[in-house]
XYZ file of C-alpha atoms in Angstrom:
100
model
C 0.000 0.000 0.000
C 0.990 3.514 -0.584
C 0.894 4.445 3.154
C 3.332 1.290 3.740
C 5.937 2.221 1.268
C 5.769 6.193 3.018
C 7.018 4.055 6.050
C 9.932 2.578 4.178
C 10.677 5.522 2.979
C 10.669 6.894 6.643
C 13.373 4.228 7.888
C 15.469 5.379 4.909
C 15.604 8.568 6.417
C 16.152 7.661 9.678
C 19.142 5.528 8.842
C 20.641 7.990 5.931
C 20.259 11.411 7.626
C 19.222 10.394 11.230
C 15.619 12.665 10.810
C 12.641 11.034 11.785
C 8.971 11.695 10.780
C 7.742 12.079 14.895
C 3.971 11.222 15.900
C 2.997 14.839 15.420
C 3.771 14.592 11.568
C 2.053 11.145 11.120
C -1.226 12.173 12.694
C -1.186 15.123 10.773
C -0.565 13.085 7.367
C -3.823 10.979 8.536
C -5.850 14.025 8.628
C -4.486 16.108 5.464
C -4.387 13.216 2.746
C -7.897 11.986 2.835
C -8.691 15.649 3.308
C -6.272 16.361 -0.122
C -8.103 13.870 -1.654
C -11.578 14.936 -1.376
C -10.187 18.395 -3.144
C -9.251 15.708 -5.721
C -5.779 15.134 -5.509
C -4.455 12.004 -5.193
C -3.181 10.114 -2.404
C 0.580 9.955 -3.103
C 0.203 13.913 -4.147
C -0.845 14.187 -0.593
C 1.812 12.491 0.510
C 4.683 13.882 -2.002
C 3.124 17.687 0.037
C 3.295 16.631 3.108
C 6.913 15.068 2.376
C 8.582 18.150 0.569
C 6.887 20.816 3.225
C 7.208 18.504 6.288
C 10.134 16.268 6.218
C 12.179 17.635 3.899
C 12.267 21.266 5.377
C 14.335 19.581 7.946
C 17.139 19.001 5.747
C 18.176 22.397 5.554
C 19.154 22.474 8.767
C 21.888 19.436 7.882
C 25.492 20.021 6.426
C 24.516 19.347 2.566
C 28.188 19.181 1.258
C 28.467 16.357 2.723
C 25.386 14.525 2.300
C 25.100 14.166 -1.382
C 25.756 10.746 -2.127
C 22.822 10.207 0.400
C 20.481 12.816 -1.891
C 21.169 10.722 -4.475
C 20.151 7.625 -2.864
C 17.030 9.623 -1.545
C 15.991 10.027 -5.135
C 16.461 6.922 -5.966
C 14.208 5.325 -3.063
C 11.776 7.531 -4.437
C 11.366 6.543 -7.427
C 11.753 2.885 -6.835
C 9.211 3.151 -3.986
C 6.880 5.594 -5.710
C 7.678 5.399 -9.495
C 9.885 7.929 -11.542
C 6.533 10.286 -12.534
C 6.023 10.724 -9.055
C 6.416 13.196 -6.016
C 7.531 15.825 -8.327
C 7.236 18.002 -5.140
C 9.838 16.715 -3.240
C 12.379 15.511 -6.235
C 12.370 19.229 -6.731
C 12.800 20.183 -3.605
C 15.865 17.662 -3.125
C 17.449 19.073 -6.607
C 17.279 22.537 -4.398
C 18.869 20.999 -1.509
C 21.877 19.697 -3.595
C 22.432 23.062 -5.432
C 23.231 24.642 -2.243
């Protein structure tokens, strides 16, 4: 299920850049998706929102020089857990991170 895979990606976070989601952020993902979708986005839209203006917002607050290589695996889990034409959001987002 989609909310399963947002839970692997969540342990590849924790291991890779030592951030984790917290309670607060999952109960708020359980009210805003099915809330996002009623509007008539999708669920992994939802998700890909909540990911980029949540989780990764965090990251800016890490040393990025040195935390490429891991960026690049980020993207990858993304798109293997998600699909390539998905959570455009937050594959932005990361391309932002790594410029800076």
């Amino acid at each position: 299920s989609i909310k399963s895979n947002f839970l692997v990606l969540d342990k590849f976070i924790q291991s890779k850049f030592k951030v984790a989601f917290g309670n607060r952020i999952m109960g708020q993902l359980h009210k805003f998706v099915p809330v996002y979708v009623a509007c008539g986005g999708t669920e992994v839209e939802g998700l890909d929102f909540m990911f980029a203006n949540k989780i990764l917002r965090k990251f800016e607050n890490l040393n990025l020089a040195f935390l490429q290589e891991e960026l690049n695996q980020l993207t990858a889990q993304i798109k293997k857990i998600f699909g390539k034409n998905e959570f455009e959001l937050s594959l932005e987002y990361i391309k932002e991170l790594k410029r800076q």
